[in-house]
Amino acid sequence: YSHAGSSSPEDKYQSVRTDRMATWDLAIGVIFLIQTVVGILGNFCLLYHYFFLYFTACRPRSTDLIIKNLIVANILVLVSLGIPYTMASFGWYNSFNDFGCKFFPYVRGVGRGVSIGTTCLLGVFQAITISPRNSRWAALKGKALKCIVPSVVLCWVLQILVKIVYPLFLTSALNNKNMTTRKSFRYCSAVRHDKTRDSLYAVLLTFTDVLCLGLMIWASGSMVSILYRHKQRLQHILRTNISTSSPESKATKTILLLVSTFVYFNTLSSTFHIVLSVFDNFNWYFLSINLVITLCFPTVSPFLLMSRDRGVLLPSFLWLRNIKSPCLMRNM
């Protein structure tokens, strides 16, 4: 027993550890808040832009449907991850009851999966679209347009079915006192299985992600190769150092930047997901870094897409003042 007014080294260590956790929670909460607010505003602004172009009878691009689904998927990830974890970081844990621990991870998983699938579809479609006429992919240009809607629908259906694993095994950890048979994710917990079953679940949840990442890397390499050869041909013909500035070239460079950003962030995020699925012992620092990385792409991607369209933020005001049609601005 310690004397009154004194504390043991273990108590001091626990106090310091608690203070560090509180400071970390506050810092992570601020990061979550910034990512969520910026990401939601950016995605809604871009979504408004596309709906405005639709209602003003502008001719849609072939990639518009894919991008709209990407925006919706980004919003799902931001709302289902950013909002509840921001609230929890500032001390409001009510969102992580049993329903919240089933609903939010499921919505986040579906949104993230659709985001991966639609970004992959966007990269592959653009690589086929800009392929030269003598390429073996040229024959797929007409078929690619017809496959966009079925591919997007398949992506949503597949993710809705695969991610049903989350609500089956997740529950709240705040009111669950018996954690010996469960894997804790701080606010939520999952049923603990043997290593073989955990590995099978990890493969099930990440197989489509890895496949899409592989396709995106292939599409990125193809687009870089096509753009480089096109630039070399122009330099050879005109005997001058010029760059490709056609609308197709600008769109390809934007999509290439988008896909590259996606591959970078989601390779890190997928690695973290595999580790979380297989191993049992990890701390809140590891989990929170994974969540921050997961929020990076939904936050950044709308601004990458806005760089392709001039006047995204003010198309309606310019159109109402008859300065310039948003359809004309889009093709500049």
PDB file of C-alpha atoms in Angstrom, residues 76-315:
ATOM      1  CA  LEU A  76     -20.283   7.394 -48.330  1.00  0.00           C
ATOM      2  CA  VAL A  77     -16.740   6.860 -47.064  1.00  0.00           C
ATOM      3  CA  LEU A  78     -16.457  10.398 -45.670  1.00  0.00           C
ATOM      4  CA  VAL A  79     -19.842  10.290 -43.904  1.00  0.00           C
ATOM      5  CA  SER A  80     -19.520   6.753 -42.501  1.00  0.00           C
ATOM      6  CA  LEU A  81     -15.899   7.118 -41.369  1.00  0.00           C
ATOM      7  CA  GLY A  82     -15.169  10.805 -40.854  1.00  0.00           C
ATOM      8  CA  ILE A  83     -18.281  11.832 -38.929  1.00  0.00           C
ATOM      9  CA  PRO A  84     -18.484   9.020 -36.312  1.00  0.00           C
ATOM     10  CA  TYR A  85     -14.751   8.933 -35.638  1.00  0.00           C
ATOM     11  CA  THR A  86     -14.559  12.712 -35.388  1.00  0.00           C
ATOM     12  CA  MET A  87     -17.360  12.633 -32.828  1.00  0.00           C
ATOM     13  CA  ALA A  88     -15.679   9.813 -30.904  1.00  0.00           C
ATOM     14  CA  SER A  89     -12.318  11.614 -30.887  1.00  0.00           C
ATOM     15  CA  PHE A  90     -13.994  14.572 -29.151  1.00  0.00           C
ATOM     16  CA  GLY A  91     -15.699  12.343 -26.581  1.00  0.00           C
ATOM     17  CA  TRP A  92     -19.095  11.577 -28.181  1.00  0.00           C
ATOM     18  CA  TYR A  93     -19.243   7.791 -28.357  1.00  0.00           C
ATOM     19  CA  ASN A  94     -22.985   7.370 -28.915  1.00  0.00           C
ATOM     20  CA  SER A  95     -22.523   6.595 -32.617  1.00  0.00           C
ATOM     21  CA  PHE A  96     -20.609   3.427 -31.732  1.00  0.00           C
ATOM     22  CA  ASN A  97     -23.445   1.400 -30.255  1.00  0.00           C
ATOM     23  CA  ASP A  98     -24.259  -2.025 -31.685  1.00  0.00           C
ATOM     24  CA  PHE A  99     -26.120  -0.523 -34.645  1.00  0.00           C
ATOM     25  CA  GLY A 100     -23.372   1.984 -35.390  1.00  0.00           C
ATOM     26  CA  CYS A 101     -20.649  -0.674 -35.270  1.00  0.00           C
ATOM     27  CA  LYS A 102     -22.564  -2.689 -37.849  1.00  0.00           C
ATOM     28  CA  PHE A 103     -23.883   0.121 -40.057  1.00  0.00           C
ATOM     29  CA  PHE A 104     -20.922   2.512 -40.391  1.00  0.00           C
ATOM     30  CA  PRO A 105     -18.245  -0.108 -41.222  1.00  0.00           C
ATOM     31  CA  TYR A 106     -20.615  -1.709 -43.734  1.00  0.00           C
ATOM     32  CA  VAL A 107     -21.350   1.591 -45.503  1.00  0.00           C
ATOM     33  CA  ARG A 108     -17.665   2.504 -45.393  1.00  0.00           C
ATOM     34  CA  GLY A 109     -16.695  -0.879 -46.849  1.00  0.00           C
ATOM     35  CA  VAL A 110     -19.231  -0.606 -49.669  1.00  0.00           C
ATOM     36  CA  GLY A 111     -18.197   2.982 -50.440  1.00  0.00           C
ATOM     37  CA  ARG A 112     -14.499   2.161 -50.421  1.00  0.00           C
ATOM     38  CA  GLY A 113     -15.036  -0.912 -52.603  1.00  0.00           C
ATOM     39  CA  VAL A 114     -17.113   1.030 -55.126  1.00  0.00           C
ATOM     40  CA  SER A 115     -14.494   3.792 -55.096  1.00  0.00           C
ATOM     41  CA  ILE A 116     -11.806   1.244 -55.973  1.00  0.00           C
ATOM     42  CA  GLY A 117     -13.965  -0.363 -58.670  1.00  0.00           C
ATOM     43  CA  THR A 118     -15.053   2.869 -60.340  1.00  0.00           C
ATOM     44  CA  THR A 119     -11.531   4.341 -60.295  1.00  0.00           C
ATOM     45  CA  CYS A 120     -10.274   1.139 -61.891  1.00  0.00           C
ATOM     46  CA  LEU A 121     -13.077   1.309 -64.476  1.00  0.00           C
ATOM     47  CA  LEU A 122     -12.249   4.963 -65.174  1.00  0.00           C
ATOM     48  CA  GLY A 123      -8.576   4.221 -65.765  1.00  0.00           C
ATOM     49  CA  VAL A 124      -9.191   1.163 -67.956  1.00  0.00           C
ATOM     50  CA  PHE A 125     -11.870   2.957 -69.995  1.00  0.00           C
ATOM     51  CA  GLN A 126      -9.618   5.968 -70.618  1.00  0.00           C
ATOM     52  CA  ALA A 127      -6.704   3.712 -71.610  1.00  0.00           C
ATOM     53  CA  ILE A 128      -8.945   1.991 -74.183  1.00  0.00           C
ATOM     54  CA  THR A 129     -10.395   5.301 -75.407  1.00  0.00           C
ATOM     55  CA  ILE A 130      -7.041   6.920 -76.220  1.00  0.00           C
ATOM     56  CA  SER A 131      -5.466   3.784 -77.690  1.00  0.00           C
ATOM     57  CA  PRO A 132      -4.346   4.290 -81.316  1.00  0.00           C
ATOM     58  CA  ARG A 133      -6.351   2.851 -84.200  1.00  0.00           C
ATOM     59  CA  ASN A 134      -3.751   0.217 -84.969  1.00  0.00           C
ATOM     60  CA  SER A 135      -3.761  -1.017 -81.388  1.00  0.00           C
ATOM     61  CA  ARG A 136      -5.317  -4.320 -80.403  1.00  0.00           C
ATOM     62  CA  TRP A 137      -7.522  -2.405 -77.945  1.00  0.00           C
ATOM     63  CA  ALA A 138      -9.033  -0.249 -80.695  1.00  0.00           C
ATOM     64  CA  ALA A 139     -11.728  -2.852 -81.363  1.00  0.00           C
ATOM     65  CA  LEU A 140     -12.945  -2.467 -77.780  1.00  0.00           C
ATOM     66  CA  LYS A 141     -13.698   1.269 -78.043  1.00  0.00           C
ATOM     67  CA  GLY A 142     -17.302   0.804 -79.172  1.00  0.00           C
ATOM     68  CA  LYS A 143     -17.938  -2.047 -76.742  1.00  0.00           C
ATOM     69  CA  ALA A 144     -16.437  -0.121 -73.815  1.00  0.00           C
ATOM     70  CA  LEU A 145     -19.211   2.496 -73.952  1.00  0.00           C
ATOM     71  CA  LYS A 146     -21.884  -0.197 -73.749  1.00  0.00           C
ATOM     72  CA  CYS A 147     -20.174  -1.847 -70.775  1.00  0.00           C
ATOM     73  CA  ILE A 148     -20.053   1.226 -68.526  1.00  0.00           C
ATOM     74  CA  VAL A 149     -23.555   0.912 -67.018  1.00  0.00           C
ATOM     75  CA  PRO A 150     -23.383  -2.899 -66.447  1.00  0.00           C
ATOM     76  CA  SER A 151     -19.899  -2.531 -64.944  1.00  0.00           C
ATOM     77  CA  VAL A 152     -21.009   0.187 -62.500  1.00  0.00           C
ATOM     78  CA  VAL A 153     -24.090  -1.826 -61.457  1.00  0.00           C
ATOM     79  CA  LEU A 154     -21.984  -4.969 -61.016  1.00  0.00           C
ATOM     80  CA  CYS A 155     -19.520  -3.033 -58.889  1.00  0.00           C
ATOM     81  CA  TRP A 156     -22.257  -1.852 -56.509  1.00  0.00           C
ATOM     82  CA  VAL A 157     -23.947  -5.272 -56.271  1.00  0.00           C
ATOM     83  CA  LEU A 158     -20.646  -7.079 -55.687  1.00  0.00           C
ATOM     84  CA  GLN A 159     -19.573  -4.742 -52.896  1.00  0.00           C
ATOM     85  CA  ILE A 160     -22.999  -4.813 -51.212  1.00  0.00           C
ATOM     86  CA  LEU A 161     -22.845  -8.619 -51.100  1.00  0.00           C
ATOM     87  CA  VAL A 162     -19.179  -9.053 -50.143  1.00  0.00           C
ATOM     88  CA  LYS A 163     -19.141  -6.437 -47.367  1.00  0.00           C
ATOM     89  CA  ILE A 164     -22.076  -8.122 -45.588  1.00  0.00           C
ATOM     90  CA  VAL A 165     -19.309  -9.766 -43.526  1.00  0.00           C
ATOM     91  CA  TYR A 166     -18.938  -6.555 -41.493  1.00  0.00           C
ATOM     92  CA  PRO A 167     -22.396  -6.437 -39.838  1.00  0.00           C
ATOM     93  CA  LEU A 168     -22.303 -10.203 -39.263  1.00  0.00           C
ATOM     94  CA  PHE A 169     -19.237 -10.115 -37.007  1.00  0.00           C
ATOM     95  CA  LEU A 170     -18.932  -6.558 -35.649  1.00  0.00           C
ATOM     96  CA  THR A 171     -20.537  -5.230 -32.484  1.00  0.00           C
ATOM     97  CA  SER A 172     -19.933  -2.476 -29.954  1.00  0.00           C
ATOM     98  CA  ALA A 173     -16.967  -2.825 -27.605  1.00  0.00           C
ATOM     99  CA  LEU A 174     -18.118  -0.075 -25.226  1.00  0.00           C
ATOM    100  CA  ASN A 175     -20.751  -2.168 -23.469  1.00  0.00           C
ATOM    101  CA  ASN A 176     -19.182  -5.570 -24.014  1.00  0.00           C
ATOM    102  CA  LYS A 177     -17.287  -6.634 -20.897  1.00  0.00           C
ATOM    103  CA  ASN A 178     -16.250 -10.073 -22.149  1.00  0.00           C
ATOM    104  CA  MET A 179     -13.483  -9.258 -24.656  1.00  0.00           C
ATOM    105  CA  THR A 180     -11.461 -12.451 -24.279  1.00  0.00           C
ATOM    106  CA  THR A 181     -13.118 -14.059 -27.306  1.00  0.00           C
ATOM    107  CA  ARG A 182     -13.262 -10.901 -29.412  1.00  0.00           C
ATOM    108  CA  LYS A 183     -10.815  -8.758 -31.355  1.00  0.00           C
ATOM    109  CA  SER A 184     -10.986  -5.138 -30.218  1.00  0.00           C
ATOM    110  CA  PHE A 185     -10.954  -2.157 -32.594  1.00  0.00           C
ATOM    111  CA  ARG A 186     -11.291   0.212 -29.615  1.00  0.00           C
ATOM    112  CA  TYR A 187     -14.900   1.349 -30.174  1.00  0.00           C
ATOM    113  CA  CYS A 188     -16.056  -1.820 -31.937  1.00  0.00           C
ATOM    114  CA  SER A 189     -15.067  -5.464 -31.678  1.00  0.00           C
ATOM    115  CA  ALA A 190     -15.174  -8.490 -33.952  1.00  0.00           C
ATOM    116  CA  VAL A 191     -15.533 -12.201 -33.366  1.00  0.00           C
ATOM    117  CA  ARG A 192     -12.101 -13.758 -32.917  1.00  0.00           C
ATOM    118  CA  HIS A 193     -11.414 -16.695 -35.265  1.00  0.00           C
ATOM    119  CA  ASP A 194      -8.432 -18.932 -35.833  1.00  0.00           C
ATOM    120  CA  LYS A 195      -5.672 -17.720 -38.126  1.00  0.00           C
ATOM    121  CA  THR A 196      -6.890 -19.783 -41.080  1.00  0.00           C
ATOM    122  CA  ARG A 197     -10.392 -18.302 -41.063  1.00  0.00           C
ATOM    123  CA  ASP A 198      -9.053 -14.792 -40.508  1.00  0.00           C
ATOM    124  CA  SER A 199      -6.745 -15.239 -43.491  1.00  0.00           C
ATOM    125  CA  LEU A 200      -9.654 -16.465 -45.650  1.00  0.00           C
ATOM    126  CA  TYR A 201     -11.767 -13.449 -44.668  1.00  0.00           C
ATOM    127  CA  ALA A 202      -8.824 -11.159 -45.445  1.00  0.00           C
ATOM    128  CA  VAL A 203      -8.484 -12.721 -48.909  1.00  0.00           C
ATOM    129  CA  LEU A 204     -12.241 -12.411 -49.500  1.00  0.00           C
ATOM    130  CA  LEU A 205     -12.311  -8.735 -48.548  1.00  0.00           C
ATOM    131  CA  THR A 206      -9.131  -7.719 -50.387  1.00  0.00           C
ATOM    132  CA  PHE A 207      -9.175  -9.908 -53.510  1.00  0.00           C
ATOM    133  CA  THR A 208     -11.227  -7.469 -55.595  1.00  0.00           C
ATOM    134  CA  ASP A 209      -9.163  -4.549 -54.231  1.00  0.00           C
ATOM    135  CA  VAL A 210      -5.887  -6.170 -55.276  1.00  0.00           C
ATOM    136  CA  LEU A 211      -7.323  -7.095 -58.685  1.00  0.00           C
ATOM    137  CA  CYS A 212      -8.513  -3.533 -59.290  1.00  0.00           C
ATOM    138  CA  LEU A 213      -5.184  -2.089 -58.148  1.00  0.00           C
ATOM    139  CA  GLY A 214      -3.406  -4.350 -60.621  1.00  0.00           C
ATOM    140  CA  LEU A 215      -5.689  -3.227 -63.448  1.00  0.00           C
ATOM    141  CA  MET A 216      -5.162   0.413 -62.488  1.00  0.00           C
ATOM    142  CA  ILE A 217      -1.384  -0.006 -62.592  1.00  0.00           C
ATOM    143  CA  TRP A 218      -1.685  -1.574 -66.051  1.00  0.00           C
ATOM    144  CA  ALA A 219      -3.998   1.231 -67.243  1.00  0.00           C
ATOM    145  CA  SER A 220      -1.633   3.882 -65.865  1.00  0.00           C
ATOM    146  CA  GLY A 221       1.326   2.346 -67.654  1.00  0.00           C
ATOM    147  CA  SER A 222      -0.643   2.131 -70.898  1.00  0.00           C
ATOM    148  CA  MET A 223      -1.746   5.775 -70.696  1.00  0.00           C
ATOM    149  CA  VAL A 224       1.791   6.978 -69.988  1.00  0.00           C
ATOM    150  CA  SER A 225       3.094   4.969 -72.937  1.00  0.00           C
ATOM    151  CA  ILE A 226       0.376   6.242 -75.306  1.00  0.00           C
ATOM    152  CA  LEU A 227       0.844   9.882 -74.270  1.00  0.00           C
ATOM    153  CA  TYR A 228       4.615   9.617 -74.655  1.00  0.00           C
ATOM    154  CA  ARG A 229       4.375   8.101 -78.152  1.00  0.00           C
ATOM    155  CA  HIS A 230       1.792  10.698 -79.179  1.00  0.00           C
ATOM    156  CA  LYS A 231       4.033  13.533 -78.020  1.00  0.00           C
ATOM    157  CA  GLN A 232       7.014  12.029 -79.855  1.00  0.00           C
ATOM    158  CA  ARG A 233       5.003  11.836 -83.094  1.00  0.00           C
ATOM    159  CA  LEU A 234       3.925  15.467 -82.807  1.00  0.00           C
ATOM    160  CA  GLN A 235       7.486  16.596 -82.169  1.00  0.00           C
ATOM    161  CA  HIS A 236       8.684  14.608 -85.155  1.00  0.00           C
ATOM    162  CA  ILE A 237       6.023  16.034 -87.469  1.00  0.00           C
ATOM    163  CA  LEU A 238       6.173  19.682 -86.434  1.00  0.00           C
ATOM    164  CA  ARG A 239       9.893  19.748 -85.551  1.00  0.00           C
ATOM    165  CA  THR A 240       9.194  21.718 -82.393  1.00  0.00           C
ATOM    166  CA  ASN A 241       8.983  21.044 -78.714  1.00  0.00           C
ATOM    167  CA  ILE A 242       5.239  21.110 -78.045  1.00  0.00           C
ATOM    168  CA  SER A 243       3.043  19.321 -75.586  1.00  0.00           C
ATOM    169  CA  THR A 244      -0.272  17.585 -76.107  1.00  0.00           C
ATOM    170  CA  SER A 245      -3.047  19.991 -75.221  1.00  0.00           C
ATOM    171  CA  SER A 246      -6.146  18.360 -76.709  1.00  0.00           C
ATOM    172  CA  PRO A 247      -9.169  17.771 -74.457  1.00  0.00           C
ATOM    173  CA  GLU A 248      -8.508  14.022 -74.626  1.00  0.00           C
ATOM    174  CA  SER A 249      -4.913  14.541 -73.539  1.00  0.00           C
ATOM    175  CA  LYS A 250      -5.935  16.807 -70.646  1.00  0.00           C
ATOM    176  CA  ALA A 251      -8.574  14.321 -69.501  1.00  0.00           C
ATOM    177  CA  THR A 252      -6.073  11.460 -69.718  1.00  0.00           C
ATOM    178  CA  LYS A 253      -3.493  13.330 -67.635  1.00  0.00           C
ATOM    179  CA  THR A 254      -6.117  14.159 -64.996  1.00  0.00           C
ATOM    180  CA  ILE A 255      -7.312  10.553 -64.823  1.00  0.00           C
ATOM    181  CA  LEU A 256      -3.705   9.358 -64.724  1.00  0.00           C
ATOM    182  CA  LEU A 257      -3.033  11.649 -61.758  1.00  0.00           C
ATOM    183  CA  LEU A 258      -6.252  10.464 -60.089  1.00  0.00           C
ATOM    184  CA  VAL A 259      -5.405   6.788 -60.589  1.00  0.00           C
ATOM    185  CA  SER A 260      -1.819   7.268 -59.391  1.00  0.00           C
ATOM    186  CA  THR A 261      -3.034   9.026 -56.237  1.00  0.00           C
ATOM    187  CA  PHE A 262      -5.566   6.271 -55.667  1.00  0.00           C
ATOM    188  CA  VAL A 263      -2.987   3.500 -56.103  1.00  0.00           C
ATOM    189  CA  TYR A 264      -0.649   5.182 -53.631  1.00  0.00           C
ATOM    190  CA  PHE A 265      -3.160   5.751 -50.832  1.00  0.00           C
ATOM    191  CA  ASN A 266      -5.081   2.510 -51.253  1.00  0.00           C
ATOM    192  CA  THR A 267      -1.964   0.345 -51.444  1.00  0.00           C
ATOM    193  CA  LEU A 268      -1.122   1.679 -47.980  1.00  0.00           C
ATOM    194  CA  SER A 269      -4.723   1.287 -46.804  1.00  0.00           C
ATOM    195  CA  SER A 270      -5.049  -2.267 -48.166  1.00  0.00           C
ATOM    196  CA  THR A 271      -1.806  -3.227 -46.415  1.00  0.00           C
ATOM    197  CA  PHE A 272      -3.191  -1.890 -43.137  1.00  0.00           C
ATOM    198  CA  HIS A 273      -6.479  -3.760 -43.698  1.00  0.00           C
ATOM    199  CA  ILE A 274      -4.657  -7.054 -44.220  1.00  0.00           C
ATOM    200  CA  VAL A 275      -2.636  -6.540 -41.040  1.00  0.00           C
ATOM    201  CA  LEU A 276      -5.793  -5.684 -39.067  1.00  0.00           C
ATOM    202  CA  SER A 277      -7.571  -8.773 -40.407  1.00  0.00           C
ATOM    203  CA  VAL A 278      -4.780 -11.233 -39.599  1.00  0.00           C
ATOM    204  CA  PHE A 279      -3.183  -9.987 -36.366  1.00  0.00           C
ATOM    205  CA  ASP A 280      -4.854  -9.559 -32.994  1.00  0.00           C
ATOM    206  CA  ASN A 281      -2.572  -7.198 -31.089  1.00  0.00           C
ATOM    207  CA  PHE A 282      -2.405  -3.632 -32.361  1.00  0.00           C
ATOM    208  CA  ASN A 283      -2.944  -0.260 -30.718  1.00  0.00           C
ATOM    209  CA  TRP A 284      -5.132   2.762 -31.405  1.00  0.00           C
ATOM    210  CA  TYR A 285      -2.245   4.635 -33.034  1.00  0.00           C
ATOM    211  CA  PHE A 286      -1.995   2.003 -35.761  1.00  0.00           C
ATOM    212  CA  LEU A 287      -5.751   1.943 -36.351  1.00  0.00           C
ATOM    213  CA  SER A 288      -6.130   5.730 -36.434  1.00  0.00           C
ATOM    214  CA  ILE A 289      -3.302   6.128 -38.984  1.00  0.00           C
ATOM    215  CA  ASN A 290      -5.093   3.594 -41.180  1.00  0.00           C
ATOM    216  CA  LEU A 291      -8.331   5.591 -40.931  1.00  0.00           C
ATOM    217  CA  VAL A 292      -6.566   8.849 -41.819  1.00  0.00           C
ATOM    218  CA  ILE A 293      -5.024   7.194 -44.897  1.00  0.00           C
ATOM    219  CA  THR A 294      -8.426   5.787 -45.902  1.00  0.00           C
ATOM    220  CA  LEU A 295      -9.911   9.309 -45.828  1.00  0.00           C
ATOM    221  CA  CYS A 296      -7.137  10.852 -47.939  1.00  0.00           C
ATOM    222  CA  PHE A 297      -8.356   9.794 -51.386  1.00  0.00           C
ATOM    223  CA  PRO A 298     -12.057  10.749 -50.925  1.00  0.00           C
ATOM    224  CA  THR A 299     -10.833  14.142 -49.714  1.00  0.00           C
ATOM    225  CA  VAL A 300      -8.320  14.826 -52.493  1.00  0.00           C
ATOM    226  CA  SER A 301      -9.990  13.227 -55.540  1.00  0.00           C
ATOM    227  CA  PRO A 302     -12.718  15.839 -56.211  1.00  0.00           C
ATOM    228  CA  PHE A 303     -10.099  18.585 -56.422  1.00  0.00           C
ATOM    229  CA  LEU A 304      -8.057  16.521 -58.875  1.00  0.00           C
ATOM    230  CA  LEU A 305     -11.168  16.112 -61.025  1.00  0.00           C
ATOM    231  CA  MET A 306     -12.002  19.828 -60.748  1.00  0.00           C
ATOM    232  CA  SER A 307      -8.651  20.659 -62.303  1.00  0.00           C
ATOM    233  CA  ARG A 308      -9.918  19.178 -65.562  1.00  0.00           C
ATOM    234  CA  ASP A 309     -12.994  21.439 -65.867  1.00  0.00           C
ATOM    235  CA  ARG A 310     -12.531  25.206 -65.939  1.00  0.00           C
ATOM    236  CA  GLY A 311     -15.125  27.132 -63.995  1.00  0.00           C
ATOM    237  CA  VAL A 312     -16.402  24.231 -61.903  1.00  0.00           C
ATOM    238  CA  LEU A 313     -17.139  26.473 -58.945  1.00  0.00           C
ATOM    239  CA  LEU A 314     -19.044  29.178 -60.857  1.00  0.00           C
ATOM    240  CA  PRO A 315     -20.668  27.596 -63.938  1.00  0.00           C
TER     241      PRO A 315
END
